[in-house]
Short mmCIF file of C-alpha atoms in Angstrom, two decimals:
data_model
loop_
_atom_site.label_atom_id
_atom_site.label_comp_id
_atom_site.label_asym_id
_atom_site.label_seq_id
_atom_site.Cartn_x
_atom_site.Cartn_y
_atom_site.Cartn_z
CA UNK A 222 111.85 63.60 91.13
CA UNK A 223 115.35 62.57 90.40
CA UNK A 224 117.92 62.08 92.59
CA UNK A 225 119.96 65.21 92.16
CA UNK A 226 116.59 67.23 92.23
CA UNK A 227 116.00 65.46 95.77
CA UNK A 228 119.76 66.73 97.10
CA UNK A 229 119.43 70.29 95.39
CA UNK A 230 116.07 71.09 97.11
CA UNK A 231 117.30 70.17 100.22
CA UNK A 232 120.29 71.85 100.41
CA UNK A 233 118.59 75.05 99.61
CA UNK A 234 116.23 73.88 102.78
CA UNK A 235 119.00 73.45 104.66
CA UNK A 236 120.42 77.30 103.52
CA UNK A 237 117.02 79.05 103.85
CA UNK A 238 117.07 77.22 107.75
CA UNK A 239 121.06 78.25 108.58
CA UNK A 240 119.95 81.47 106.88
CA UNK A 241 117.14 81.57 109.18
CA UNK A 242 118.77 80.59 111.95
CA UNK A 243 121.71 82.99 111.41
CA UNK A 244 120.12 85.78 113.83
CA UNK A 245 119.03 83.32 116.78
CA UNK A 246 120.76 83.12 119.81
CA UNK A 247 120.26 81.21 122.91
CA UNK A 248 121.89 81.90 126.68
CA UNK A 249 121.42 80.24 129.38
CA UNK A 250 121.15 82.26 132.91
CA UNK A 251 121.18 81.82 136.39
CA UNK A 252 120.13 83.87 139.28
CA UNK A 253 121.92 83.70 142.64
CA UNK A 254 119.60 81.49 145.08
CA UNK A 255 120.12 84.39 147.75
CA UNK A 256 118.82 86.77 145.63
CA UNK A 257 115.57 84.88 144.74
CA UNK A 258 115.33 84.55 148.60
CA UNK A 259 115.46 88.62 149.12
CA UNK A 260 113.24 88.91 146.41
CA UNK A 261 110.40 85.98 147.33
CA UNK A 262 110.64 87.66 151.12
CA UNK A 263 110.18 91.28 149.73
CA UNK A 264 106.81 89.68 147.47
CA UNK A 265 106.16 87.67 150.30
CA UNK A 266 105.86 90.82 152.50
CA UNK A 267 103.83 92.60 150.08
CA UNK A 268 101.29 90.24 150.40
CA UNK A 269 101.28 89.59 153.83
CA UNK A 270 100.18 93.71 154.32
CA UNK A 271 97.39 93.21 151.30
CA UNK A 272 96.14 90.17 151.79
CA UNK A 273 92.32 89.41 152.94
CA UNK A 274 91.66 85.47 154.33
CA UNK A 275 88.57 84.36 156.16
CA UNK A 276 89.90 84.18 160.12
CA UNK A 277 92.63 86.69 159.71
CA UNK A 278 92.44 90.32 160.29
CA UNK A 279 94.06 92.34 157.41
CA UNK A 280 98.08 92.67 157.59
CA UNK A 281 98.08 89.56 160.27
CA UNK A 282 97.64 86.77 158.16
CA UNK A 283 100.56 84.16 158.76
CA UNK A 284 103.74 84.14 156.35
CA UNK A 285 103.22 80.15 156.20
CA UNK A 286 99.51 80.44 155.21
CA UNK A 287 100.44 83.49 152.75
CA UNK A 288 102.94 80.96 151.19
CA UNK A 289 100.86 78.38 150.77
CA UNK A 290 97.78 80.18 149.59
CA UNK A 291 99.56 82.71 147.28
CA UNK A 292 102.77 80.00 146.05
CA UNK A 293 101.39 80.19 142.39
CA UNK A 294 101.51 83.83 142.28
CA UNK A 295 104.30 84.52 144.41
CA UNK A 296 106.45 82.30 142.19
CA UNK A 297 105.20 84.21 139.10
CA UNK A 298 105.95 87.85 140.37
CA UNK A 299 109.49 86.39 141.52
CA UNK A 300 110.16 85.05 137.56
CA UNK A 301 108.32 88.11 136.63
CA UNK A 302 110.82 90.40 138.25
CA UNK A 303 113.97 88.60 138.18
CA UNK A 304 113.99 87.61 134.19
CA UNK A 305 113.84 90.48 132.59
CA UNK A 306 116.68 91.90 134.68
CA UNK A 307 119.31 89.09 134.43
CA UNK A 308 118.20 88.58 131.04
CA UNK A 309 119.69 92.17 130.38
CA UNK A 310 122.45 91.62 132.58
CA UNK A 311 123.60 88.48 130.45
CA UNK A 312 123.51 90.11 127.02
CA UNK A 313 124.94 93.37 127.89
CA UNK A 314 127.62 91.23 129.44
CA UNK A 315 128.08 89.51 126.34
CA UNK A 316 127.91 92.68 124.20
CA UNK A 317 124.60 91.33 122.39
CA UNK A 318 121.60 93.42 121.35
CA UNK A 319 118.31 91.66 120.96
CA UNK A 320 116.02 93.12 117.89
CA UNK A 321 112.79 90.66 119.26
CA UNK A 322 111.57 89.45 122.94
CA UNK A 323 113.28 86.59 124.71
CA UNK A 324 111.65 82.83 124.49
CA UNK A 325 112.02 82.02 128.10
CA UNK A 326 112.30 78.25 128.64
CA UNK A 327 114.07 75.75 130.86
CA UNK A 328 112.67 77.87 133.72
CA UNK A 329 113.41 76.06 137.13
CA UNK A 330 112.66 77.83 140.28
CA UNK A 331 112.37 75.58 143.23
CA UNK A 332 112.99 77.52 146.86
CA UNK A 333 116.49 77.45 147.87
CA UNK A 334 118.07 76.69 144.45
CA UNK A 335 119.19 79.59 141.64
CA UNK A 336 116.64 80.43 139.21
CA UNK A 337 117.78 78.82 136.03
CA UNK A 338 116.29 79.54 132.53
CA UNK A 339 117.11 79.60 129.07
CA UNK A 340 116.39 82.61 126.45
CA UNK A 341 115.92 82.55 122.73
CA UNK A 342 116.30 85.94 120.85
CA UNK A 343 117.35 87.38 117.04
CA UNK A 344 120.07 89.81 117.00
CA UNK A 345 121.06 91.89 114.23
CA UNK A 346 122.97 90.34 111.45
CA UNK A 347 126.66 91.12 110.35
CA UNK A 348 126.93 93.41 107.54
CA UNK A 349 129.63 94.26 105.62
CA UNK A 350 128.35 96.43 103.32
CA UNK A 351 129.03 95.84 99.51
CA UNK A 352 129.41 98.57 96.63
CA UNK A 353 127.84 101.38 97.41
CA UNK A 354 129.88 103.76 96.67
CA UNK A 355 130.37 103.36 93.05
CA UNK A 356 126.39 103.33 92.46
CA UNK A 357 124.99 105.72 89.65
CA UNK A 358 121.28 106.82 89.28
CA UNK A 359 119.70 106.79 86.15
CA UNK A 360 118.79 110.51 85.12
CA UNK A 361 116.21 110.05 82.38
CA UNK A 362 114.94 113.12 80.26
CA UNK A 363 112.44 115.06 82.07
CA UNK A 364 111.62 117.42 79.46
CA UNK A 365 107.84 118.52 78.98
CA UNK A 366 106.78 118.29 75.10
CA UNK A 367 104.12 121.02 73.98
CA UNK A 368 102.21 118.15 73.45
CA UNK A 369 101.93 116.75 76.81
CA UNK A 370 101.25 120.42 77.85
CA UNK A 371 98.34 120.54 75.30
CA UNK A 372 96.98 117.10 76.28
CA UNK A 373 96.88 118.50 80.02
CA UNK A 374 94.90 121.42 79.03
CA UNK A 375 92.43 119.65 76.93
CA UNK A 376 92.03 117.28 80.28
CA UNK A 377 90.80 120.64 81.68
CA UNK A 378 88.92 121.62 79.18
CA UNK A 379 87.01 118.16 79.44
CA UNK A 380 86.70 118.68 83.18
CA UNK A 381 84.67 121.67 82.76
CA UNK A 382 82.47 120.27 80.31
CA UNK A 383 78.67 120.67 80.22
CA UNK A 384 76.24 119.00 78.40
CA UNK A 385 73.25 119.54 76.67
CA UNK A 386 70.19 117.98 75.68
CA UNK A 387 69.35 116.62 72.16
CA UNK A 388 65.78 115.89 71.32
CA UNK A 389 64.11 113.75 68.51
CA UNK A 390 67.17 111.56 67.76
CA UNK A 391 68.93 108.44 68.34
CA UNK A 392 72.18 107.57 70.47
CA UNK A 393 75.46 107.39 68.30
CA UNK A 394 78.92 107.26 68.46
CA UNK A 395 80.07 110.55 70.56
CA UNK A 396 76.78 111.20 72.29
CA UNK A 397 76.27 110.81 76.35
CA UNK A 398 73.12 108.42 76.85
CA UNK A 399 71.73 109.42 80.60
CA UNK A 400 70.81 106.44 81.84
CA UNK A 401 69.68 104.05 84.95
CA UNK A 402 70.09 100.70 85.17
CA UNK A 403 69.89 97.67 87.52
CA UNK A 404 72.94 94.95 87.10
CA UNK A 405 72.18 91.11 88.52
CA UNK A 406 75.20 89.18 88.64
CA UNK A 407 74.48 85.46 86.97
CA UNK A 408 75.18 81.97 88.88
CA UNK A 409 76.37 83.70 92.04
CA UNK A 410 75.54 83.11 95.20
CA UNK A 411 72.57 85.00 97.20
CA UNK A 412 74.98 87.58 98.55
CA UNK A 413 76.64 87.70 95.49
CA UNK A 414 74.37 88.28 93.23
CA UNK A 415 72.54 91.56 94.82
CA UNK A 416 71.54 94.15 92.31
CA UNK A 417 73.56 96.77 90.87
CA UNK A 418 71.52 99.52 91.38
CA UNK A 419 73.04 103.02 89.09
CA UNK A 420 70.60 106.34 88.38
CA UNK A 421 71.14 108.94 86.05
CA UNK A 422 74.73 107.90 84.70
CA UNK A 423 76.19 109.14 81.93
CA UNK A 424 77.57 106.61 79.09
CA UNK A 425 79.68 108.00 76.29
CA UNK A 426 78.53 105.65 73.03
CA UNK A 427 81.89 104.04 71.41
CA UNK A 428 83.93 106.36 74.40
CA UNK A 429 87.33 104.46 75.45
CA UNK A 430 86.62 103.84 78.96
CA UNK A 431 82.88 102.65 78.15
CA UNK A 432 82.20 98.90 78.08
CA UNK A 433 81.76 97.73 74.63
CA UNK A 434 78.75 95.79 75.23
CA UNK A 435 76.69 98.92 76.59
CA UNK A 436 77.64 100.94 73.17
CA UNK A 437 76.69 98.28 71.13
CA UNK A 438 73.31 97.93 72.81
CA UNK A 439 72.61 101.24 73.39
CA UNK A 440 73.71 102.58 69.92
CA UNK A 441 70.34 103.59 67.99
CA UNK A 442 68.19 104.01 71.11
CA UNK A 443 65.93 106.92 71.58
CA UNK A 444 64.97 109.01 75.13
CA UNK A 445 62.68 106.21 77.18
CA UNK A 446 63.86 103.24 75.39
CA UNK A 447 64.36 100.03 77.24
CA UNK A 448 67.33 98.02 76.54
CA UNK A 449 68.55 94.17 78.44
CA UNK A 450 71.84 92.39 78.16
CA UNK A 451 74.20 90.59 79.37
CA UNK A 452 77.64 91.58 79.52
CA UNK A 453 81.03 88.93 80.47
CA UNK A 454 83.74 90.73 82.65
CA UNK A 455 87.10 89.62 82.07
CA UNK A 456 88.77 87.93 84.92
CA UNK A 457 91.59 91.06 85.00
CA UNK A 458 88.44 93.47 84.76
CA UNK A 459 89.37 96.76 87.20
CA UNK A 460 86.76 96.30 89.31
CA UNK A 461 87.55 93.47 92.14
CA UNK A 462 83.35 93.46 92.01
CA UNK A 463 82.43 92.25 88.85
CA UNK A 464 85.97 90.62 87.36
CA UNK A 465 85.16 87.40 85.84
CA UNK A 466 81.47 87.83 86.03
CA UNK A 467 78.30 87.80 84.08
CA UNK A 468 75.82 90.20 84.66
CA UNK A 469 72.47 90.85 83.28
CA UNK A 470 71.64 94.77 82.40
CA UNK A 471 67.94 95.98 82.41
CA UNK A 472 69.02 100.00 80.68
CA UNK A 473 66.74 102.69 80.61
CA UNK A 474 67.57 105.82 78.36
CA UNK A 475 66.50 108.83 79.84
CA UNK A 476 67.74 111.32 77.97
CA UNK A 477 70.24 111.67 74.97
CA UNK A 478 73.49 114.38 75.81
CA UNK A 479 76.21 116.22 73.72
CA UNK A 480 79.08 117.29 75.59
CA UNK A 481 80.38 120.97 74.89
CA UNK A 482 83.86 121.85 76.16
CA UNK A 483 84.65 125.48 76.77
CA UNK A 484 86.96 127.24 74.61
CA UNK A 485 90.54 127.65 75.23
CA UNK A 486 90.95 131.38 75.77
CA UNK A 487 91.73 133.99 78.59
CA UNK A 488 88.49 133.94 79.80
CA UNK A 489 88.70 129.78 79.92
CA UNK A 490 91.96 130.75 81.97
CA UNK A 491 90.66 133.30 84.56
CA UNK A 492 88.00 130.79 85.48
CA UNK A 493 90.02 128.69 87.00
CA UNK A 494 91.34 131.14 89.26
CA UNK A 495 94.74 133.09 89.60
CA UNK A 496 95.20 133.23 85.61
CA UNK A 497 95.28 136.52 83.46
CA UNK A 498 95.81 134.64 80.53
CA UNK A 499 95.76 131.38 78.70
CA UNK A 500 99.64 131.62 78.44
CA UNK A 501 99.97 131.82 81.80
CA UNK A 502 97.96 129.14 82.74
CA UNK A 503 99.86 126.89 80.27
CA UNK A 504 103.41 128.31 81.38
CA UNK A 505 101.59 127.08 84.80
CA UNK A 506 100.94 123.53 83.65
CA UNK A 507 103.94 123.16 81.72
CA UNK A 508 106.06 123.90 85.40
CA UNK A 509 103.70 121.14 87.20
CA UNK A 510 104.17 118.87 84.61
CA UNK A 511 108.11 119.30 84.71
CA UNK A 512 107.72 118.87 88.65
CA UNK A 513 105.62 115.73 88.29
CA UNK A 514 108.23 114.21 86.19
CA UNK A 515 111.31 115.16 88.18
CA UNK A 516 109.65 114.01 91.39
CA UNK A 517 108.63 110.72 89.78
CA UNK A 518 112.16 110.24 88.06
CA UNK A 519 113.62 110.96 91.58
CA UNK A 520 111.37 108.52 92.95
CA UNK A 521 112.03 105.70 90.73
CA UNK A 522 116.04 106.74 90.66
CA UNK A 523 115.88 106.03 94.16
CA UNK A 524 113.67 102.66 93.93
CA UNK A 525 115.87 101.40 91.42
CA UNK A 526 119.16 102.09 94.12
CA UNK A 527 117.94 100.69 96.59
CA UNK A 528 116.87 97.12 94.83
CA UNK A 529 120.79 97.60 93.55
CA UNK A 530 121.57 97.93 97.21
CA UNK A 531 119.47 94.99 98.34
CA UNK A 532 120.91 92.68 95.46
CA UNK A 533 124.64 93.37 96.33
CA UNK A 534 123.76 92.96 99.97
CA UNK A 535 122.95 89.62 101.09
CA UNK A 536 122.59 88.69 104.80
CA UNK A 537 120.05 86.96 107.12
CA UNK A 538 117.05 89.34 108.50
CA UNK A 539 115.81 88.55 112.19
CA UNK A 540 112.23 87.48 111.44
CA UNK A 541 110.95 89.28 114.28
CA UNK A 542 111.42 92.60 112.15
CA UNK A 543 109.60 91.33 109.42
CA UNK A 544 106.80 90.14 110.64
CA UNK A 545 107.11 93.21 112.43
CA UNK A 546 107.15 95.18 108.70
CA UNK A 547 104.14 93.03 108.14
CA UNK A 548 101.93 94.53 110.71
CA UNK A 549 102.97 97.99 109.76
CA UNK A 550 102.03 97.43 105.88
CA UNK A 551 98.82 95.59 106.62
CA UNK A 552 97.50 97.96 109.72
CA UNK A 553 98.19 100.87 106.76
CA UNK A 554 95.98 99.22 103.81
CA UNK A 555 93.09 98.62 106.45
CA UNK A 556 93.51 102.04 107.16
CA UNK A 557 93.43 103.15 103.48
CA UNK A 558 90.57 100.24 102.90
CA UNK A 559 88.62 101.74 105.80
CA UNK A 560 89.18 105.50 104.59
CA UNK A 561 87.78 104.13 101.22
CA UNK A 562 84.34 103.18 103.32
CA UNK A 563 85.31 99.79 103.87
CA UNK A 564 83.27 98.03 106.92
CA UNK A 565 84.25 96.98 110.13
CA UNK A 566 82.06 93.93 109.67
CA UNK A 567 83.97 93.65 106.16
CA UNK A 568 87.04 93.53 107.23
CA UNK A 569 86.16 90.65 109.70
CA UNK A 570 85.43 88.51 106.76
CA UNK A 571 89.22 89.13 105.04
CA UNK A 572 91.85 86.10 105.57
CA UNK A 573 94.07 88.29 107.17
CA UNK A 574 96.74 85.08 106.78
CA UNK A 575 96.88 85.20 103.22
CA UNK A 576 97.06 89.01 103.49
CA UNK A 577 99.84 88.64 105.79
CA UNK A 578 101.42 86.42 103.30
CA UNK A 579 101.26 88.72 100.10
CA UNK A 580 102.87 91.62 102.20
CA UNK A 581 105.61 89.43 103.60
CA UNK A 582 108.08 89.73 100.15
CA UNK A 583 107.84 93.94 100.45
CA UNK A 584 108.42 93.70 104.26
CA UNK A 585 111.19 92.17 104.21
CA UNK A 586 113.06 94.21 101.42
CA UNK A 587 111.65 97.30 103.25
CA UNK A 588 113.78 95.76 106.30
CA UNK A 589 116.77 95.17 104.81
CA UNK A 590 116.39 98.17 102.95
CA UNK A 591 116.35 100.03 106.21
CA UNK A 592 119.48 98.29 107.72
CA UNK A 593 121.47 99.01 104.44
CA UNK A 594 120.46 102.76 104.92
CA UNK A 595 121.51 102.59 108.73
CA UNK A 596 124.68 101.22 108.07
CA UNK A 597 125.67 103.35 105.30
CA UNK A 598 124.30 106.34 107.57
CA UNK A 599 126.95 104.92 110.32
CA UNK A 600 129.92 105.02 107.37
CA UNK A 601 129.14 108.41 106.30
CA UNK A 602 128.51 110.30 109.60
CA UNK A 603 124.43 111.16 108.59
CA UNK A 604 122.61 112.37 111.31
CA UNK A 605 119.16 114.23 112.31
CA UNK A 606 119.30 117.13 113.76
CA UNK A 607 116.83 118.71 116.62
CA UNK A 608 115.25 120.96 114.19
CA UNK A 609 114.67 118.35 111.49
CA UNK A 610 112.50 116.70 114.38
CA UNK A 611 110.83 119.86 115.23
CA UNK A 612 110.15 120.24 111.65
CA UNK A 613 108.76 116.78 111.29
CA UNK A 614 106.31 117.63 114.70
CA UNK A 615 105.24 120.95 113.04
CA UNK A 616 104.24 118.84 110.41
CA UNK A 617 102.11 116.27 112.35
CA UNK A 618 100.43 118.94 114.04
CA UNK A 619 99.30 121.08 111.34
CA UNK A 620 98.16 117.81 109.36
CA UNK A 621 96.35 116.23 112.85
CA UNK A 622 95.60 119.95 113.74
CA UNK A 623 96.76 119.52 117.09
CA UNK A 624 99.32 121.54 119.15
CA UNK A 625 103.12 120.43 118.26
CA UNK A 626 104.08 120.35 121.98
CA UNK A 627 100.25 117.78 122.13
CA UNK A 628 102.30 115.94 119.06
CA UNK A 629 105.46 115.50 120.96
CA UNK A 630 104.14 114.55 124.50
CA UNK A 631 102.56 111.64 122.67
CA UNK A 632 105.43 110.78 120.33
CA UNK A 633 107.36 110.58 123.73
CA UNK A 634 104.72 108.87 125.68
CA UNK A 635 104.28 105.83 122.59
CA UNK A 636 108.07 106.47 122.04
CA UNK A 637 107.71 107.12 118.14
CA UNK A 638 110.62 109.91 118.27
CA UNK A 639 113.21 107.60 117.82
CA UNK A 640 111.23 105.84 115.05
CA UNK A 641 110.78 109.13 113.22
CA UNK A 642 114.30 109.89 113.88
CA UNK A 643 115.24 106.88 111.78
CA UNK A 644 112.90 107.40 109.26
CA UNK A 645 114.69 110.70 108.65
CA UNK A 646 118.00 109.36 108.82
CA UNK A 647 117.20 106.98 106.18
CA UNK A 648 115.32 109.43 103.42
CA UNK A 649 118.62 111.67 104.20
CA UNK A 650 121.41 108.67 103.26
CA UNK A 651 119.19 107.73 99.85
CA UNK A 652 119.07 111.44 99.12
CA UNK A 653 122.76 111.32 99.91
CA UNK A 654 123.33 108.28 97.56
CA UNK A 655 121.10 110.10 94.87
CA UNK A 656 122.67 113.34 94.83
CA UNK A 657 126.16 111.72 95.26
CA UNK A 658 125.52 109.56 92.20
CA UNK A 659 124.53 112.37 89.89
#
């Protein structure tokens, strides 16, 4: 490493550590000695009426043995009571507003004297907000092509296939081979290596999404033939469970299958339901299609404004609120993970430290995403109104089927309305910023 390398690579440790450091602050705080006194006596009282020592009827015991015998927790519920208070004192008093719980240290407490301590919190960063009123969405094209609209209803068509059996022939390119077969991964370990166990699966011979191996071995089989092989997974294979693998195949043909799609027609159309006609049901797709595309345009537009956002926007982000970001991303993919069938005892076994530290880069855009949207929501006046809340509660409760005035006892109770509010606020300044950039 040269020289200049050396000096460059520290000065951007030195940045990412002032950048770091740029929400921390420290105060240092004192409580009046005569007010630790009133305090002590009132604890000191408290367990003088609860306390329960050999020789001493109940409420009688001594103060002096009650201070000896208790000092280690009467000193604790003094500190416990008297931080959090003066620590709110001192930074209302200096107008700060802590985003993260106070690091008490320095803590000296000694009868007689002022209780001293010191408290490290992050407050929010300055922001001066940067350019966004001149932003533009893209609007791309969001036009449906027949095509697309025909390619749709062939997916339904295919859907609604059934299939038939073929007798006295040989699997080739188009047919549907029912099989079972049992998979052993090679070279892995014990737990690794447990059997793939499939019955009566269809495989499409020389069909895109089938592995090329099984058409080329199954090609020119018959019903009850027996066919082995291995096939070699490719590292980026789609499935987490055999990417980068080599697995052995024992294939039994059970039976050989043509697939037969229904026709295209009215009747095709009223079987799906609330169509009279095959032109309605593709005027029908053709709207969902448009639909889909605006609501995924609108969905990138807004993606791609926000990284704008974020990129003419640099400040410092208290860390507190992204590892906090962190926790909500990774308590969501369990949840999706264990709505998926995912095990308890599975989930034990994941290094939730390395999980931690592939969400941490989306966290903490997502939180300075957030504080862009709040401070822009500040500039232009954007609030949420009562009934947008009562909306968003009518919501919950239909989708938890649960009473709304259930829903909002326990939003109030975990106090989640405020979070929700702010969740609202922010979808309403992006669709301000979209709309406003059309």
């Amino acid at each position: 490493m040269t020289e200049s390398t050396s000096t460059s690579a520290a000065a951007e440790s030195q940045q990412a550590a002032e950048s770091k450091n740029a929400c921390v602050r420290e105060i240092a705080v004192e409580v009046p000695a005569d007010v630790v006194a009133r305090e002590t006596a009132a604890i000191l009282e408290k367990y003088k009426k609860l306390a329960r020592l050999p020789g001493f009827r109940k409420g009688k015991v001594p103060v002096t043995v009650i201070r000896q015998r208790f000092a280690e927790e009467i000193r604790s519920d003094v500190v416990e009571q008297l931080v959090p208070r003066y620590f709110r004192e001192a930074v209302e008093k200096q107008e700060l507003l802590p985003v993260s719980q106070p690091q008490v240290s320095d803590l000296h407490i000694h009868e007689g004297d002022p209780l001293r301590f010191k408290a490290k919190f992050e407050v929010l960063p300055p922001i001066e907000l940067a350019g966004y009123q001149e932003l533009r969405a893209e609007r791309p094209d969001v036009t449906v092509t027949d095509a697309e609209v025909e390619a749709e209803l062939q997916a339904l068509r295919e859907q609604r296939a059934t299939f038939t059996e073929i007798q006295g022939t040989t699997l080739s390119d188009g047919d549907f081979g029912e099989v079972s077969f049992t998979g052993t991964p090679k070279g892995a370990s014990e737990e690794a290596s447990k059997p793939i166990n499939v019955d009566n699966v269809l495989v499409e011979i020389g069909g895109a999404n089938t592995v090329r191996d099984f058409s080329e071995n199954l090609r020119g089989a018959a019903a009850g033939d027996e066919r082995s092989f291995d096939v070699a997974y490719p590292e980026d294979f789609n499935d987490a469970r055999l990417a980068g693998k080599t697995v052995v195949y024992s294939v039994k043909v059970k039976a050989i299958k043509q697939k037969n799609l229904p026709e295209l027609n009215d009747e095709f159309a009223k079987s799906l339901g609330e169509f009279e006609s095959v032109e309605a049901l593709r005027q029908r797709v053709s709207e969902g299609m448009e639909h889909e595309k605006k609501h995924r345009a609108e969905h990138d537009a807004k993606e791609k404004l926000m990284d704008e956002l974020v990129r003419r926007n640099q400040f410092p982000v208290p860390e507190s609120l992204v590892e906090r970001q962190v926790d909500v991303r990774l308590e969501r993919g369990l949840r999706a993970l264990a709505a998926q069938g995912l095990r308890a005892e599975d989930m034990k076994k994941m290094d939730l430290e390395r999980l931690r530290a592939g969400q941490r880069e989306a966290a903490l855009k997502e939180v300075k995403s957030s504080l862009i949207l709040e401070k822009i929501a500040d500039a232009e006046k954007l609030e949420v109104s009562d009934a947008e809340i009562e909306k968003e509660i009518e919501a919950l409760a239909t989708q938890m089927k649960q009473t709304p005035e259930a829903i909002r006892t326990r939003l109030t109770r975990d106090g989640a309305l405020d979070r929700i509010r702010g969740r609202i606020r922010n979808e309403k300044t992006l669709e301000f910023l979209y709309s406003r950039s059309a």
